[in-house]
mmCIF file of C-alpha atoms and ligand atoms in Angstrom:
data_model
loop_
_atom_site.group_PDB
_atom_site.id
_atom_site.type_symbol
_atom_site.label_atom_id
_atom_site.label_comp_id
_atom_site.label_asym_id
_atom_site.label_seq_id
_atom_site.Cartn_x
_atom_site.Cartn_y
_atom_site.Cartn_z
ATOM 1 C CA UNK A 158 4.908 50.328 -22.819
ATOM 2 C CA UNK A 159 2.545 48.535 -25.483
ATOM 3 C CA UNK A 160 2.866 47.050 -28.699
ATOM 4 C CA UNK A 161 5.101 43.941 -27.631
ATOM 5 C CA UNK A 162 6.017 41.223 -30.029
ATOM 6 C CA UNK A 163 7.694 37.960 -29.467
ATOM 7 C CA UNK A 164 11.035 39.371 -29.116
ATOM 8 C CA UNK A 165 10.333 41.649 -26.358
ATOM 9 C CA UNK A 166 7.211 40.301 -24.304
ATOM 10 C CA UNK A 167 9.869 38.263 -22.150
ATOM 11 C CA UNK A 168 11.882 41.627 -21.213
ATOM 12 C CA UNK A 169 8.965 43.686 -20.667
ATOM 13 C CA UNK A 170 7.431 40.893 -18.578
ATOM 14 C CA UNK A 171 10.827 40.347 -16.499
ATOM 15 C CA UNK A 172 10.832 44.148 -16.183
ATOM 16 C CA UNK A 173 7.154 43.939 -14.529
ATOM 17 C CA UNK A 174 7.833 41.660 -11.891
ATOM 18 C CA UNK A 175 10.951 42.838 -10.929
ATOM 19 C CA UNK A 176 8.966 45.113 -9.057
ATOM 20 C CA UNK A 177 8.472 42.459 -6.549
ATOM 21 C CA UNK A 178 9.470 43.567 -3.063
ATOM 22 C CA UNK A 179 10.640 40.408 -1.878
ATOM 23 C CA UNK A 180 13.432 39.431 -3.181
ATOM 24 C CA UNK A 181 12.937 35.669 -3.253
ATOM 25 C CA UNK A 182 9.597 36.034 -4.477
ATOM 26 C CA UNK A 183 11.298 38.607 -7.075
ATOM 27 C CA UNK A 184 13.830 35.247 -7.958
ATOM 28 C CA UNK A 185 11.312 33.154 -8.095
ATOM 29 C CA UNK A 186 9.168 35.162 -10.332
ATOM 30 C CA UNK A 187 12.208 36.061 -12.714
ATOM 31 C CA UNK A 188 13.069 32.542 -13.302
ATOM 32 C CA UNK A 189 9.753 31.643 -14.037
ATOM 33 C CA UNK A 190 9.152 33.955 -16.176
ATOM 34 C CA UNK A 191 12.570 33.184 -18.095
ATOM 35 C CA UNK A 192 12.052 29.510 -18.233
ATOM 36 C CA UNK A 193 7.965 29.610 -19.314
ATOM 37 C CA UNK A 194 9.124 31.942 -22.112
ATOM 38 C CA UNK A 195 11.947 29.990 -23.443
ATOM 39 C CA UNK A 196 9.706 26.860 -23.236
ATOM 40 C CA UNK A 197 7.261 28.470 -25.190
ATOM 41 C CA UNK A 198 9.934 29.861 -27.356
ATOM 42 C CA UNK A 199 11.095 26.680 -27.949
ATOM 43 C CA UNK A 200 8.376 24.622 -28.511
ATOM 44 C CA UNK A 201 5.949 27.178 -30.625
ATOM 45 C CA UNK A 202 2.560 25.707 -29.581
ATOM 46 C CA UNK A 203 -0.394 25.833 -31.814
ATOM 47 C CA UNK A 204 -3.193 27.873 -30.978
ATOM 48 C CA UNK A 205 -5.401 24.365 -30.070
ATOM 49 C CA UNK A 206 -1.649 22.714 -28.046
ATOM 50 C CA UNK A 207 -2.073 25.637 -26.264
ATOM 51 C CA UNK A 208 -5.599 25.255 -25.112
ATOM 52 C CA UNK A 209 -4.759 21.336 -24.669
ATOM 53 C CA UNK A 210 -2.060 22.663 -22.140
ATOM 54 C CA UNK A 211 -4.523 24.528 -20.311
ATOM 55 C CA UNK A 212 -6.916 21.832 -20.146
ATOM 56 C CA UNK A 213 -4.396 19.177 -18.902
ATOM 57 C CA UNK A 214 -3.537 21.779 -16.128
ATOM 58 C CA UNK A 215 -7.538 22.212 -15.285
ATOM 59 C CA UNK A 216 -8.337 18.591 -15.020
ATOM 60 C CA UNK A 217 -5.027 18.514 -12.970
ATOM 61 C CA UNK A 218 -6.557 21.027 -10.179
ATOM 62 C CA UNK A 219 -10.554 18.858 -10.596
ATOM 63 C CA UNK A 220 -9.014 16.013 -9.834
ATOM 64 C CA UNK A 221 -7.137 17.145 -6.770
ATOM 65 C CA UNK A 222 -9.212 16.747 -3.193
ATOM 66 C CA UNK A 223 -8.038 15.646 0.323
ATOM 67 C CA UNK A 224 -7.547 12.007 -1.017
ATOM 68 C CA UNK A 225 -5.928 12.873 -4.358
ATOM 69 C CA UNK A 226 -3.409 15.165 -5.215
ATOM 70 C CA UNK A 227 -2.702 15.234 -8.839
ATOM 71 C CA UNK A 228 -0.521 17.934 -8.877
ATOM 72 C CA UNK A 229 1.841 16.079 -6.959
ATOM 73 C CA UNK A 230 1.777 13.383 -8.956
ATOM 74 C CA UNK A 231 2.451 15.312 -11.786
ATOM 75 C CA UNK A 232 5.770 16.477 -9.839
ATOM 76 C CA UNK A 233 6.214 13.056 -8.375
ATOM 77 C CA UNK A 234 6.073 11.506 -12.397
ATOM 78 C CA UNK A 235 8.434 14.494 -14.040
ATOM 79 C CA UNK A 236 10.912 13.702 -11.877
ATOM 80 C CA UNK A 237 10.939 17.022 -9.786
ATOM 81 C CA UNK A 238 9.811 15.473 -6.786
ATOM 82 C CA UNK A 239 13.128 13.647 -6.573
ATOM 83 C CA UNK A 240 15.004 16.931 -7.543
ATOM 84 C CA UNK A 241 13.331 18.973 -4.839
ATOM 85 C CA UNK A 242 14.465 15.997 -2.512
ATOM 86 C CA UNK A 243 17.823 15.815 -4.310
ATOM 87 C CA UNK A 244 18.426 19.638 -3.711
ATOM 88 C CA UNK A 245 17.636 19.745 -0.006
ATOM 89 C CA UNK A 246 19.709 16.123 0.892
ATOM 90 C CA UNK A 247 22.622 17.344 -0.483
ATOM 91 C CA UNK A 248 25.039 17.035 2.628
ATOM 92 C CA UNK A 249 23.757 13.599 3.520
ATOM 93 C CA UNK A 250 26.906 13.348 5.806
ATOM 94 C CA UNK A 251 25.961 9.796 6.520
ATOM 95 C CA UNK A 252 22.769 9.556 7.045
ATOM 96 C CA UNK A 253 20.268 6.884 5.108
ATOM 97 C CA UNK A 254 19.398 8.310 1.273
ATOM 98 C CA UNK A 255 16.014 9.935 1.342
ATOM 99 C CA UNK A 256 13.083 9.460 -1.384
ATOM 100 C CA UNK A 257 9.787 10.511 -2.307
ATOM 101 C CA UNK A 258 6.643 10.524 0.494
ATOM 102 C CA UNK A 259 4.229 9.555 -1.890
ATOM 103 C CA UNK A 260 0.681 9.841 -1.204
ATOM 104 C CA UNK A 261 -0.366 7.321 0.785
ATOM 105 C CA UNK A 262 1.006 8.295 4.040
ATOM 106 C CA UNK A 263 -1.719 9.203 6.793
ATOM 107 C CA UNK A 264 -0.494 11.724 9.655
ATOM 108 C CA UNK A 265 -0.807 10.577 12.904
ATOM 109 C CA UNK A 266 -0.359 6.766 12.672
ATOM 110 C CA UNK A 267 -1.714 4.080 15.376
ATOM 111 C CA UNK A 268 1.249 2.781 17.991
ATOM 112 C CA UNK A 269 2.049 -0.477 17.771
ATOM 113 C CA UNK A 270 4.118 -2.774 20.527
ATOM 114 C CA UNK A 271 7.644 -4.065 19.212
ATOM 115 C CA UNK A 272 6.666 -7.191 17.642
ATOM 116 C CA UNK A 273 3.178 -6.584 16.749
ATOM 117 C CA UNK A 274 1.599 -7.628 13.588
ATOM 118 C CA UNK A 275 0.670 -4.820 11.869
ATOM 119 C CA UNK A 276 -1.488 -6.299 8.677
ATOM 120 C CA UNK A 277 -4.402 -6.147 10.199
ATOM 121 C CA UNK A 278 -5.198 -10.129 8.640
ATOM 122 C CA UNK A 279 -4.620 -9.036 5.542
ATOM 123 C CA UNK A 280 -3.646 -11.903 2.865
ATOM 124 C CA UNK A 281 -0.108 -12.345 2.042
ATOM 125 C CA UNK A 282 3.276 -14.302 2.585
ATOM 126 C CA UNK A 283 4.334 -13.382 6.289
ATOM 127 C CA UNK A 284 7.212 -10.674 6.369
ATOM 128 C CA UNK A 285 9.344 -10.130 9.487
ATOM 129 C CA UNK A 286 10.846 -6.792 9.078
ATOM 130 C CA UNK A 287 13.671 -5.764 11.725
ATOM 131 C CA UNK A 288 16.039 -2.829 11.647
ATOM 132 C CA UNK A 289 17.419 -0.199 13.845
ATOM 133 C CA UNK A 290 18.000 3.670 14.538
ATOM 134 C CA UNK A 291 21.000 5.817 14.792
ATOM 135 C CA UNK A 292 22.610 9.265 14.282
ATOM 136 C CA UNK A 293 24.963 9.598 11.274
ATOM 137 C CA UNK A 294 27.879 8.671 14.085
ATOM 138 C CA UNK A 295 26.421 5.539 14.386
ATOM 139 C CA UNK A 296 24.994 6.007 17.800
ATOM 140 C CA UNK A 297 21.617 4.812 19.074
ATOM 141 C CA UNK A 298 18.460 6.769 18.659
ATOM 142 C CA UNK A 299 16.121 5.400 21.837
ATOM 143 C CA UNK A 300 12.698 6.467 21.329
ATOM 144 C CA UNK A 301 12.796 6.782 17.988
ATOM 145 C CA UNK A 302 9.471 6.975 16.001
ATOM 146 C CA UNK A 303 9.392 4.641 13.176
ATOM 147 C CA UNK A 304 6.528 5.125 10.738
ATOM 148 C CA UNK A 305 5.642 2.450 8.302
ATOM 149 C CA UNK A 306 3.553 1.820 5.511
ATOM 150 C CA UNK A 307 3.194 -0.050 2.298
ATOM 151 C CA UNK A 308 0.945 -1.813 -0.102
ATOM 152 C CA UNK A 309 -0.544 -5.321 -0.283
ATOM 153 C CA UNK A 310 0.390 -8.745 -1.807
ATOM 154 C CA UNK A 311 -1.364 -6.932 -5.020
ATOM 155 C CA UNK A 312 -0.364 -3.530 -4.752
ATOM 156 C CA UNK A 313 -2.536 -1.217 -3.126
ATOM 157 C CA UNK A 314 -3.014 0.717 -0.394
ATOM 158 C CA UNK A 315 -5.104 0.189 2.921
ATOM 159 C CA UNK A 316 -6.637 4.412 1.360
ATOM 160 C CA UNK A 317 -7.164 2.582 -1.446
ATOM 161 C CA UNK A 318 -9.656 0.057 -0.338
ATOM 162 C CA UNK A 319 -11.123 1.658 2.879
ATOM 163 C CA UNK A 320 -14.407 0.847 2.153
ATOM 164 C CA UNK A 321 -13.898 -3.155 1.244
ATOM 165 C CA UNK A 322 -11.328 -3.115 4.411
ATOM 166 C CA UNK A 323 -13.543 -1.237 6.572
ATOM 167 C CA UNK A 324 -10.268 1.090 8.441
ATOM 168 C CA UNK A 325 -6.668 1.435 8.038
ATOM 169 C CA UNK A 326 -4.108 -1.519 7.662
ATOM 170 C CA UNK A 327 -0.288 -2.247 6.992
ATOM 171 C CA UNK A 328 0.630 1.119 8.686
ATOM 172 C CA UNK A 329 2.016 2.029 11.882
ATOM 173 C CA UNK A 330 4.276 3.908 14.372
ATOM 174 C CA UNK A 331 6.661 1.913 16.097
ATOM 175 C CA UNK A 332 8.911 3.077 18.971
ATOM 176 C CA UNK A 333 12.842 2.052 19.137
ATOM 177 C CA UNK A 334 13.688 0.498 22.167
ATOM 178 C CA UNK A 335 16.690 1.509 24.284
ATOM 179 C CA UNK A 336 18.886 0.528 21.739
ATOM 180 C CA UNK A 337 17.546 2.277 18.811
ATOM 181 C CA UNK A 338 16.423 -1.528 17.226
ATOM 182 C CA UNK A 339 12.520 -2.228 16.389
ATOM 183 C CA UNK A 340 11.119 -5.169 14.635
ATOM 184 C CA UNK A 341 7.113 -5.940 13.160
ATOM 185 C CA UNK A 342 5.323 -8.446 11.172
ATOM 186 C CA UNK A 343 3.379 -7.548 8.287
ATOM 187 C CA UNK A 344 3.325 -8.841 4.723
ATOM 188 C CA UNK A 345 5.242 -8.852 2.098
ATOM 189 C CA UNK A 346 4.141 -6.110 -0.330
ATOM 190 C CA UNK A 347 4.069 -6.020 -4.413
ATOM 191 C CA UNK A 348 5.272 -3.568 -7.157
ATOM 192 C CA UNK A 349 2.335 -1.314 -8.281
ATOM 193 C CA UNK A 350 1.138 1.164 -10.713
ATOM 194 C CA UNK A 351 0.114 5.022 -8.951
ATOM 195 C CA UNK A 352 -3.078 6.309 -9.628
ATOM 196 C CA UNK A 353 -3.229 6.752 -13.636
ATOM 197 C CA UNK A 354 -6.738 6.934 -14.097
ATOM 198 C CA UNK A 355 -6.339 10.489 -14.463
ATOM 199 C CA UNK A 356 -4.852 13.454 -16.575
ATOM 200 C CA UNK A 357 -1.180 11.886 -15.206
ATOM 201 C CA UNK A 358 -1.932 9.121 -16.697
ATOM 202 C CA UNK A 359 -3.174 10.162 -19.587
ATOM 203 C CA UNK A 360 0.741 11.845 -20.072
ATOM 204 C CA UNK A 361 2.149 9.005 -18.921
ATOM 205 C CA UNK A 362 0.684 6.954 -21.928
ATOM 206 C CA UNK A 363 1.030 9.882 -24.464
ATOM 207 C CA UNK A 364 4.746 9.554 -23.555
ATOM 208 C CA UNK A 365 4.921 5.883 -23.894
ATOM 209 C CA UNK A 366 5.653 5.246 -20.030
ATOM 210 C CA UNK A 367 4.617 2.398 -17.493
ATOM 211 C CA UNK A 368 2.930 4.001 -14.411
ATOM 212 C CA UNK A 369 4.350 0.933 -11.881
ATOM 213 C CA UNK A 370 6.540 1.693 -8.860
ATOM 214 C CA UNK A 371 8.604 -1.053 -7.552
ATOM 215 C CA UNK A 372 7.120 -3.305 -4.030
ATOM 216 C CA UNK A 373 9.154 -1.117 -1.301
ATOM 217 C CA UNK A 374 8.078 -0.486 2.065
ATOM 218 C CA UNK A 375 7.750 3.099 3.023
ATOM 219 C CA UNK A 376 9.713 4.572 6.376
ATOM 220 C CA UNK A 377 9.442 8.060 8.320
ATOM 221 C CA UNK A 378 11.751 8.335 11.280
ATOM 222 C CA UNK A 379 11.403 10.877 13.757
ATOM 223 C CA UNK A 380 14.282 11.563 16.565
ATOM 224 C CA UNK A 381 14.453 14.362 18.908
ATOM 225 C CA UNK A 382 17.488 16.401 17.215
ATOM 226 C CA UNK A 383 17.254 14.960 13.746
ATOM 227 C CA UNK A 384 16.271 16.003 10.670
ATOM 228 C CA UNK A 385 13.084 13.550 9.842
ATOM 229 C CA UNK A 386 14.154 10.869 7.160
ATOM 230 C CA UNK A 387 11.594 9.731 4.698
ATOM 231 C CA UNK A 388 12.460 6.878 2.812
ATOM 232 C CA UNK A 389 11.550 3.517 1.280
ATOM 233 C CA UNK A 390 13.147 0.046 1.468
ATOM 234 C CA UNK A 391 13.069 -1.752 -2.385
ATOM 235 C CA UNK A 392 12.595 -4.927 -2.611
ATOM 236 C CA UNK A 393 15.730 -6.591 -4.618
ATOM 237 C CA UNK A 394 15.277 -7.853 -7.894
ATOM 238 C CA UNK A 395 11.832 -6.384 -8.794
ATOM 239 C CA UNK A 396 11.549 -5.857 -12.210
ATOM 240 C CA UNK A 397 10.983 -1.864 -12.350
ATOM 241 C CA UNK A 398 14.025 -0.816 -9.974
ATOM 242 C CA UNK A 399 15.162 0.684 -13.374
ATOM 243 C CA UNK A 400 12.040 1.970 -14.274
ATOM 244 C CA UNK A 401 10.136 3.233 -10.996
ATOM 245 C CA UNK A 402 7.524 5.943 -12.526
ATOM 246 C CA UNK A 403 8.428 9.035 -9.918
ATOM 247 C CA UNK A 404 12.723 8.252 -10.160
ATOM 248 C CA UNK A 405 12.687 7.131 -6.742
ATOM 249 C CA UNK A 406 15.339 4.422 -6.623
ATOM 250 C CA UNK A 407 18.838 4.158 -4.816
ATOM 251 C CA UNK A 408 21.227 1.549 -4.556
ATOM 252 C CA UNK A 409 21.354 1.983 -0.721
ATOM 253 C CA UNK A 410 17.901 1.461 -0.793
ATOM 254 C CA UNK A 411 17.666 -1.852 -1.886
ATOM 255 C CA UNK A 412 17.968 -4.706 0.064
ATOM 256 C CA UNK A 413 16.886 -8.372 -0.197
ATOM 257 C CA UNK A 414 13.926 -9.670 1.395
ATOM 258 C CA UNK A 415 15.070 -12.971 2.576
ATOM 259 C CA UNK A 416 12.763 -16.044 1.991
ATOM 260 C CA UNK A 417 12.512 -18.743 4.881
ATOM 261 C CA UNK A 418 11.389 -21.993 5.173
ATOM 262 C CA UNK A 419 9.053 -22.921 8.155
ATOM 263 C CA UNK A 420 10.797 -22.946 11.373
ATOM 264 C CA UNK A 421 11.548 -20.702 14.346
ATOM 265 C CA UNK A 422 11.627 -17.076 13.697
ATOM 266 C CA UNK A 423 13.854 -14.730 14.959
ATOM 267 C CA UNK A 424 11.593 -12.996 17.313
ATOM 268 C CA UNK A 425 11.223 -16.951 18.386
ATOM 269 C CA UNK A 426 7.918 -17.121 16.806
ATOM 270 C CA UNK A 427 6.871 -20.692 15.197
ATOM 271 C CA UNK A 428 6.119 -20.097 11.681
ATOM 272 C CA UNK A 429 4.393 -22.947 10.214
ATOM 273 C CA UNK A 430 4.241 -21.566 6.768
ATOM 274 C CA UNK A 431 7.545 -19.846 4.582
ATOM 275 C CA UNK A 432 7.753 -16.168 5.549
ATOM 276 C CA UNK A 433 10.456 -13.219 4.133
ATOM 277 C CA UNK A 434 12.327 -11.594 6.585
ATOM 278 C CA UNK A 435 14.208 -7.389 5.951
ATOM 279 C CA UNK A 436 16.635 -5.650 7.918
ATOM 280 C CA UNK A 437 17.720 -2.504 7.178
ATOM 281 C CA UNK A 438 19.614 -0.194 9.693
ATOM 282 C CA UNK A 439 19.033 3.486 9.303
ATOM 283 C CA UNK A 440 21.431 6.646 9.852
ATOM 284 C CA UNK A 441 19.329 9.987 10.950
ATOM 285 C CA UNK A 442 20.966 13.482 10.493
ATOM 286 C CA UNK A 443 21.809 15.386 13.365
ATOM 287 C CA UNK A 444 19.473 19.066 12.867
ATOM 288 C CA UNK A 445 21.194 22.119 11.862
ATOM 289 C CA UNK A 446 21.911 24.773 14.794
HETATM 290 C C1 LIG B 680 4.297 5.751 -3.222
HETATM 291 O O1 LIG B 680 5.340 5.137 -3.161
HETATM 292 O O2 LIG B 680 3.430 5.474 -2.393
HETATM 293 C C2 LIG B 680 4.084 6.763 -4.317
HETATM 294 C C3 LIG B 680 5.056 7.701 -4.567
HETATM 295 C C4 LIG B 680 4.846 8.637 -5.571
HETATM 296 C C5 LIG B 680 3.688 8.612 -6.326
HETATM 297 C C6 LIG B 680 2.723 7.652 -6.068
HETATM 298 C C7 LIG B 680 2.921 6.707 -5.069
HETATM 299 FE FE1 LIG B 681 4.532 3.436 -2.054
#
């Protein structure tokens, strides 16, 4: 077979890799193929939009390295992050909504004692953050690992300023006591923009777009018999809930971070200074099988 043309490249190509022994892989490959073409089809690129595209996807792959990965950002910021997620959440069946990991979370997170301040010092208006664990039936999950991590009172990451902080900061695994509750202190983090100084960001602006995510704080629970939920709590009332760069916003997800005056906190600390306070009680889904 030779000679193709632009009406039947697409057949002879779907024809080639249906060849594939696998027959996922041979799905996979089909629907690629199908898609690309039709894209391509559709859009008719120039000879030099073509070699743009190619480009965008190099500096993509240069810019990826164990700290960056711009090809998840690229996912993360054309919404197919939150489809992927969207796809394999489906049956919720009453367990918390699930989001986006990001790229900030570091495997393998220091313990902290209930109560402990996790900030590390950092600057930043106090935040008591309380919540609790439990299956989808509403009971208890004791020993429940509670990962957190967020950004600062300006918006980045402890990764993001390792060198100025000197080590890792506002991050940490918690354990739930017997009762599936857990509570920290940290502070209260802002809205921020991901990394755009890159080819992402570079689409971002050619597609007149904001690259901010609104302040959250970022949770991964992990319960013997549960399916792991990764999630973020939104802080209510930030001003890009309806605009968050990678689509990662719920409703459920939102809650208010209460602002106190001065006084006794409800660990019983004395807090000489105002300080926000979050609860948020989370549902885990019992594993398959
Ligand atoms: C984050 O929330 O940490 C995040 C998520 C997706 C892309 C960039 C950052
Ligand atoms: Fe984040």
């Amino acid at each position: 077979m030779r000679n193709f043309d632009e009406n039947s490249i697409t057949q002879a190509v779907l024809a080639r890799v249906s060849q594939a022994s696998d027959a996922r892989q041979r799905e996979i490959s089909q629907a690629l193929v199908r898609h690309l073409h039709a894209f391509v089809k559709e859009v008719e690129p120039t000879m030099p939009e073509w070699e743009a595209a190619i480009g965008f996807l190099t500096r993509t792959g240069h810019m990826c390295d164990d700290k960056r990965q711009e090809f998840i950002l690229l996912s993360d910021t054309l919404g197919v992050s939150m489809l992927v997620d969207a796809i394999n959440h489906r049956d919720a069946a009453g367990a918390t909504d699930t989001t986006v990991l990001g790229p900030f979370y570091v495997q393998g997170p220091s313990e902290f004692p209930l109560g402990s301040n996790i900030s590390d010092g950092m600057k930043g208006e106090p935040l008591f953050v309380s919540g609790s664990v439990a299956s989808a039936d509403g009971a208890p999950l004791a020993g429940a690992a509670v990962d957190v991590w967020h950004s600062d009172e300006d918006g980045y990451y402890d990764v993001q300023q390792i060198e100025e902080l000197g080590g890792l900061a506002m991050r940490a695994r918690l354990i739930a006591d017997a009762q599936g509750r857990f509570h920290f202190w940290t502070i209260k983090p802002a809205a921020y923009p991901i990394p755009h100084d890159g080819p992402v960001g570079d689409m971002l602006k050619v597609q007149g777009r904001h690259p901010y995510r609104p302040a959250h704080v970022h949770f991964m629970i992990h319960a013997n018999g549960h399916d792991t939920l990764v999630t973020h709590v939104f802080v209510a009332g930030d001003k890009y809930l309806d605009s968050d760069v990678v689509f990662g916003v719920k409703d459920s997800l939102i809650r208010e971070f209460v602002l106190n005056q001065p006084g006794e906190a409800p660990d019983g600390r004395a807090m000489t200074r105002p300080y926000s306070s979050l609860h948020y009680d989370f549902r885990l889904k019992p594993s398959a099988g």
